[in-house]
PDB file of C-alpha atoms in Angstrom:
ATOM      1  CA  UNK D   1      26.337-191.930 -69.920  1.00 65.00           C
ATOM      2  CA  UNK D   2      25.561-188.282 -69.300  1.00 68.00           C
ATOM      3  CA  UNK D   3      29.185-187.577 -68.415  1.00 64.00           C
ATOM      4  CA  UNK D   4      30.372-189.190 -71.637  1.00 70.00           C
ATOM      5  CA  UNK D   5      27.964-187.101 -73.696  1.00 71.00           C
ATOM      6  CA  UNK D   6      28.964-184.013 -71.714  1.00 74.00           C
ATOM      7  CA  UNK D   7      32.652-184.626 -72.366  1.00 72.00           C
ATOM      8  CA  UNK D   8      32.147-185.502 -76.042  1.00 77.00           C
ATOM      9  CA  UNK D   9      29.951-182.510 -76.737  1.00 76.00           C
ATOM     10  CA  UNK D  10      32.071-180.198 -74.608  1.00 78.00           C
ATOM     11  CA  UNK D  11      35.354-181.185 -76.262  1.00 81.00           C
ATOM     12  CA  UNK D  12      33.791-181.545 -79.727  1.00 80.00           C
ATOM     13  CA  UNK D  13      35.698-184.771 -80.215  1.00 79.00           C
ATOM     14  CA  UNK D  14      34.281-186.273 -83.397  1.00 83.00           C
ATOM     15  CA  UNK D  15      36.465-189.380 -83.069  1.00 84.00           C
ATOM     16  CA  UNK D  16      34.930-190.216 -79.685  1.00 80.00           C
ATOM     17  CA  UNK D  17      31.441-189.552 -81.028  1.00 80.00           C
ATOM     18  CA  UNK D  18      32.046-191.821 -84.023  1.00 85.00           C
ATOM     19  CA  UNK D  19      33.481-194.541 -81.768  1.00 84.00           C
ATOM     20  CA  UNK D  20      30.446-194.332 -79.461  1.00 81.00           C
ATOM     21  CA  UNK D  21      28.096-194.419 -82.440  1.00 83.00           C
ATOM     22  CA  UNK D  22      29.791-197.498 -83.855  1.00 90.00           C
ATOM     23  CA  UNK D  23      29.751-199.171 -80.448  1.00 88.00           C
ATOM     24  CA  UNK D  24      26.029-198.513 -80.001  1.00 86.00           C
ATOM     25  CA  UNK D  25      25.280-199.713 -83.562  1.00 92.00           C
ATOM     26  CA  UNK D  26      27.278-202.897 -82.917  1.00 96.00           C
ATOM     27  CA  UNK D  27      25.502-203.524 -79.606  1.00 94.00           C
ATOM     28  CA  UNK D  28      22.053-202.998 -81.171  1.00 95.00           C
ATOM     29  CA  UNK D  29      23.032-205.332 -84.003  1.00 97.00           C
ATOM     30  CA  UNK D  30      24.103-207.998 -81.515  1.00 97.00           C
ATOM     31  CA  UNK D  31      20.897-207.538 -79.548  1.00 95.00           C
ATOM     32  CA  UNK D  32      18.858-207.979 -82.743  1.00 95.00           C
ATOM     33  CA  UNK D  33      20.853-211.050 -83.746  1.00 97.00           C
ATOM     34  CA  UNK D  34      20.462-212.658 -80.315  1.00 94.00           C
ATOM     35  CA  UNK D  35      16.729-211.895 -80.297  1.00 91.00           C
ATOM     36  CA  UNK D  36      16.402-213.405 -83.785  1.00 92.00           C
ATOM     37  CA  UNK D  37      18.230-216.550 -82.711  1.00 93.00           C
ATOM     38  CA  UNK D  38      16.168-216.815 -79.555  1.00 90.00           C
ATOM     39  CA  UNK D  39      13.024-216.673 -81.701  1.00 88.00           C
ATOM     40  CA  UNK D  40      14.381-219.396 -83.987  1.00 91.00           C
ATOM     41  CA  UNK D  41      15.220-221.612 -81.014  1.00 92.00           C
ATOM     42  CA  UNK D  42      11.748-221.191 -79.566  1.00 90.00           C
ATOM     43  CA  UNK D  43      10.266-221.915 -83.005  1.00 88.00           C
ATOM     44  CA  UNK D  44      12.203-225.179 -83.081  1.00 91.00           C
ATOM     45  CA  UNK D  45      11.061-226.023 -79.554  1.00 90.00           C
ATOM     46  CA  UNK D  46       7.446-225.425 -80.609  1.00 87.00           C
ATOM     47  CA  UNK D  47       7.838-227.499 -83.788  1.00 88.00           C
ATOM     48  CA  UNK D  48       9.439-230.325 -81.806  1.00 91.00           C
ATOM     49  CA  UNK D  49       6.592-230.179 -79.285  1.00 88.00           C
ATOM     50  CA  UNK D  50       4.017-230.403 -82.056  1.00 87.00           C
ATOM     51  CA  UNK D  51       5.866-233.190 -83.885  1.00 88.00           C
ATOM     52  CA  UNK D  52       6.022-235.286 -80.725  1.00 90.00           C
ATOM     53  CA  UNK D  53       2.280-234.971 -80.031  1.00 87.00           C
ATOM     54  CA  UNK D  54       0.873-234.705 -83.563  1.00 85.00           C
ATOM     55  CA  UNK D  55       0.387-238.435 -84.139  1.00 85.00           C
ATOM     56  CA  UNK D  56      -1.113-239.053 -80.694  1.00 87.00           C
ATOM     57  CA  UNK D  57      -3.587-236.174 -81.015  1.00 84.00           C
ATOM     58  CA  UNK D  58      -4.551-237.228 -84.551  1.00 82.00           C
ATOM     59  CA  UNK D  59      -5.230-240.812 -83.442  1.00 82.00           C
ATOM     60  CA  UNK D  60      -7.207-239.599 -80.429  1.00 82.00           C
ATOM     61  CA  UNK D  61      -9.349-237.369 -82.648  1.00 79.00           C
ATOM     62  CA  UNK D  62      -9.999-240.279 -85.036  1.00 77.00           C
ATOM     63  CA  UNK D  63     -10.925-242.634 -82.181  1.00 79.00           C
ATOM     64  CA  UNK D  64     -13.259-240.065 -80.658  1.00 78.00           C
ATOM     65  CA  UNK D  65     -14.929-239.265 -83.986  1.00 73.00           C
ATOM     66  CA  UNK D  66     -15.541-243.000 -84.571  1.00 72.00           C
ATOM     67  CA  UNK D  67     -17.338-243.247 -81.228  1.00 76.00           C
ATOM     68  CA  UNK D  68     -19.260-239.960 -81.202  1.00 71.00           C
ATOM     69  CA  UNK D  69     -20.932-238.971 -84.465  1.00 65.00           C
ATOM     70  CA  UNK D  70     -21.544-235.239 -83.869  1.00 59.00           C
ATOM     71  CA  UNK D  71     -18.298-234.495 -82.069  1.00 56.00           C
ATOM     72  CA  UNK D  72     -16.720-231.081 -81.622  1.00 60.00           C
ATOM     73  CA  UNK D  73     -13.393-232.509 -80.447  1.00 57.00           C
ATOM     74  CA  UNK D  74     -12.024-232.534 -84.000  1.00 60.00           C
ATOM     75  CA  UNK D  75     -10.322-229.278 -83.130  1.00 73.00           C
ATOM     76  CA  UNK D  76      -7.554-231.167 -81.337  1.00 77.00           C
ATOM     77  CA  UNK D  77      -5.043-230.642 -84.130  1.00 77.00           C
ATOM     78  CA  UNK D  78      -5.902-226.939 -84.331  1.00 80.00           C
ATOM     79  CA  UNK D  79      -5.452-226.639 -80.572  1.00 83.00           C
ATOM     80  CA  UNK D  80      -2.075-228.350 -80.795  1.00 83.00           C
ATOM     81  CA  UNK D  81      -1.046-225.969 -83.570  1.00 84.00           C
ATOM     82  CA  UNK D  82      -2.164-223.014 -81.434  1.00 85.00           C
ATOM     83  CA  UNK D  83       0.061-224.266 -78.609  1.00 86.00           C
ATOM     84  CA  UNK D  84       2.967-224.549 -81.039  1.00 85.00           C
ATOM     85  CA  UNK D  85       2.405-220.960 -82.220  1.00 86.00           C
ATOM     86  CA  UNK D  86       2.283-219.785 -78.591  1.00 86.00           C
ATOM     87  CA  UNK D  87       5.621-221.417 -77.854  1.00 84.00           C
ATOM     88  CA  UNK D  88       7.212-219.688 -80.852  1.00 83.00           C
ATOM     89  CA  UNK D  89       5.610-216.307 -80.170  1.00 83.00           C
ATOM     90  CA  UNK D  90       7.322-213.275 -78.647  1.00 83.00           C
ATOM     91  CA  UNK D  91       4.710-213.291 -75.870  1.00 82.00           C
ATOM     92  CA  UNK D  92       6.318-216.264 -74.172  1.00 82.00           C
ATOM     93  CA  UNK D  93       9.734-214.616 -74.397  1.00 84.00           C
ATOM     94  CA  UNK D  94       8.303-211.458 -72.839  1.00 84.00           C
ATOM     95  CA  UNK D  95       7.142-213.521 -69.875  1.00 84.00           C
ATOM     96  CA  UNK D  96      10.715-214.766 -69.396  1.00 83.00           C
ATOM     97  CA  UNK D  97      12.062-211.216 -69.697  1.00 85.00           C
ATOM     98  CA  UNK D  98       9.614-209.641 -67.249  1.00 88.00           C
ATOM     99  CA  UNK D  99      11.433-211.117 -64.254  1.00 89.00           C
ATOM    100  CA  UNK D 100      14.536-209.055 -65.182  1.00 90.00           C
ATOM    101  CA  UNK D 101      12.653-205.749 -65.385  1.00 91.00           C
ATOM    102  CA  UNK D 102      13.218-204.642 -61.748  1.00 93.00           C
ATOM    103  CA  UNK D 103      16.938-205.303 -62.073  1.00 95.00           C
ATOM    104  CA  UNK D 104      17.174-203.267 -65.282  1.00 93.00           C
ATOM    105  CA  UNK D 105      15.154-200.426 -63.768  1.00 94.00           C
ATOM    106  CA  UNK D 106      17.432-200.425 -60.751  1.00 95.00           C
ATOM    107  CA  UNK D 107      20.442-200.215 -63.065  1.00 94.00           C
ATOM    108  CA  UNK D 108      18.908-197.258 -64.903  1.00 94.00           C
ATOM    109  CA  UNK D 109      18.178-195.514 -61.604  1.00 94.00           C
ATOM    110  CA  UNK D 110      21.804-196.056 -60.586  1.00 94.00           C
ATOM    111  CA  UNK D 111      22.963-194.262 -63.744  1.00 89.00           C
ATOM    112  CA  UNK D 112      20.715-191.285 -63.094  1.00 90.00           C
ATOM    113  CA  UNK D 113      17.386-190.822 -61.260  1.00 93.00           C
ATOM    114  CA  UNK D 114      15.904-188.832 -64.150  1.00 94.00           C
ATOM    115  CA  UNK D 115      16.648-191.657 -66.572  1.00 93.00           C
ATOM    116  CA  UNK D 116      14.991-194.083 -64.154  1.00 94.00           C
ATOM    117  CA  UNK D 117      11.900-191.915 -63.953  1.00 96.00           C
ATOM    118  CA  UNK D 118      11.858-191.645 -67.750  1.00 96.00           C
ATOM    119  CA  UNK D 119      12.075-195.451 -68.025  1.00 95.00           C
ATOM    120  CA  UNK D 120       9.258-195.876 -65.492  1.00 95.00           C
ATOM    121  CA  UNK D 121       7.135-193.313 -67.314  1.00 96.00           C
ATOM    122  CA  UNK D 122       7.787-194.988 -70.660  1.00 96.00           C
ATOM    123  CA  UNK D 123       6.902-198.377 -69.199  1.00 93.00           C
ATOM    124  CA  UNK D 124       3.708-196.970 -67.692  1.00 96.00           C
ATOM    125  CA  UNK D 125       2.807-195.404 -71.058  1.00 97.00           C
ATOM    126  CA  UNK D 126       3.308-198.768 -72.767  1.00 94.00           C
ATOM    127  CA  UNK D 127       1.063-200.469 -70.218  1.00 94.00           C
ATOM    128  CA  UNK D 128      -1.662-197.820 -70.721  1.00 97.00           C
ATOM    129  CA  UNK D 129      -1.436-198.187 -74.502  1.00 97.00           C
ATOM    130  CA  UNK D 130      -1.627-201.992 -74.225  1.00 93.00           C
ATOM    131  CA  UNK D 131      -4.699-201.828 -71.975  1.00 95.00           C
ATOM    132  CA  UNK D 132      -6.346-199.326 -74.323  1.00 96.00           C
ATOM    133  CA  UNK D 133      -5.556-201.558 -77.296  1.00 94.00           C
ATOM    134  CA  UNK D 134      -7.006-204.585 -75.522  1.00 92.00           C
ATOM    135  CA  UNK D 135     -10.236-202.810 -74.596  1.00 92.00           C
ATOM    136  CA  UNK D 136     -10.780-201.336 -78.070  1.00 92.00           C
ATOM    137  CA  UNK D 137     -10.055-204.556 -79.969  1.00 92.00           C
ATOM    138  CA  UNK D 138     -11.851-206.976 -77.651  1.00 89.00           C
ATOM    139  CA  UNK D 139     -15.264-206.700 -79.341  1.00 89.00           C
ATOM    140  CA  UNK D 140     -13.956-207.210 -82.910  1.00 88.00           C
ATOM    141  CA  UNK D 141     -11.854-210.164 -81.742  1.00 89.00           C
ATOM    142  CA  UNK D 142     -14.874-211.778 -80.110  1.00 90.00           C
ATOM    143  CA  UNK D 143     -16.877-211.228 -83.294  1.00 90.00           C
ATOM    144  CA  UNK D 144     -14.090-212.805 -85.334  1.00 90.00           C
ATOM    145  CA  UNK D 145     -13.843-215.782 -82.979  1.00 86.00           C
ATOM    146  CA  UNK D 146     -17.610-216.294 -83.216  1.00 87.00           C
ATOM    147  CA  UNK D 147     -17.462-216.173 -87.024  1.00 89.00           C
ATOM    148  CA  UNK D 148     -14.595-218.679 -87.003  1.00 86.00           C
ATOM    149  CA  UNK D 149     -16.594-220.987 -84.748  1.00 84.00           C
ATOM    150  CA  UNK D 150     -19.603-220.750 -87.068  1.00 85.00           C
ATOM    151  CA  UNK D 151     -17.383-221.436 -90.074  1.00 85.00           C
ATOM    152  CA  UNK D 152     -15.894-224.494 -88.390  1.00 79.00           C
ATOM    153  CA  UNK D 153     -19.350-225.748 -87.455  1.00 79.00           C
ATOM    154  CA  UNK D 154     -20.561-225.301 -91.042  1.00 82.00           C
ATOM    155  CA  UNK D 155     -17.491-227.119 -92.339  1.00 78.00           C
ATOM    156  CA  UNK D 156     -18.148-229.994 -89.959  1.00 73.00           C
ATOM    157  CA  UNK D 157     -21.786-230.166 -91.099  1.00 77.00           C
ATOM    158  CA  UNK D 158     -20.756-230.257 -94.752  1.00 77.00           C
ATOM    159  CA  UNK D 159     -18.182-232.958 -94.014  1.00 70.00           C
ATOM    160  CA  UNK D 160     -20.772-235.025 -92.115  1.00 71.00           C
ATOM    161  CA  UNK D 161     -23.330-234.683 -94.934  1.00 74.00           C
ATOM    162  CA  UNK D 162     -20.765-235.658 -97.535  1.00 68.00           C
ATOM    163  CA  UNK D 163     -19.733-238.678 -95.473  1.00 64.00           C
ATOM    164  CA  UNK D 164     -23.387-239.706 -95.133  1.00 67.00           C
ATOM    165  CA  UNK D 165     -24.441-238.965 -98.751  1.00 66.00           C
ATOM    166  CA  UNK D 166     -21.339-240.209-100.567  1.00 62.00           C
ATOM    167  CA  UNK D 167     -19.895-243.187 -98.775  1.00 57.00           C
ATOM    168  CA  UNK D 168     -16.336-244.101 -99.632  1.00 55.00           C
ATOM    169  CA  UNK D 169     -16.097-247.391-101.509  1.00 53.00           C
ATOM    170  CA  UNK D 170     -13.483-249.772-100.260  1.00 51.00           C
ATOM    171  CA  UNK D 171     -11.717-251.992-102.719  1.00 50.00           C
TER     172      UNK D 171
END
């Protein structure tokens, strides 16, 4: 890569520079398209997973709520939806990609040791930023989760009171 840039810049060949630019734009476009399609496929896998289990989880929640009056297991459908969102998320794809990282780093080091060190430094910077982000947002996320739990509990209480105070008439 460095030799190509050295030859293009040294010879001032605009045609070669334009060809390289178009090639890189095409390759980035293909990478974006493949990543988009991979996300769509994983979204379909997650939707299929949820569709296969939705009825079973719903029936299990209904059976459990008929047995236990003050039951907190009514979150089964929300948990299933959370699993579906996890399957469609980029996080799961990153876990598949992480196994290829040493091979890619080795390839970069083969091109040039300085590029390899730059890639390692950039990766280390991303890890530091991610850890910093996690530590600074942990408290607000916990507060939000607690508020969501309280909201769900209040909703369940209102639903239970309404069920007790206004029974449904069967015809």
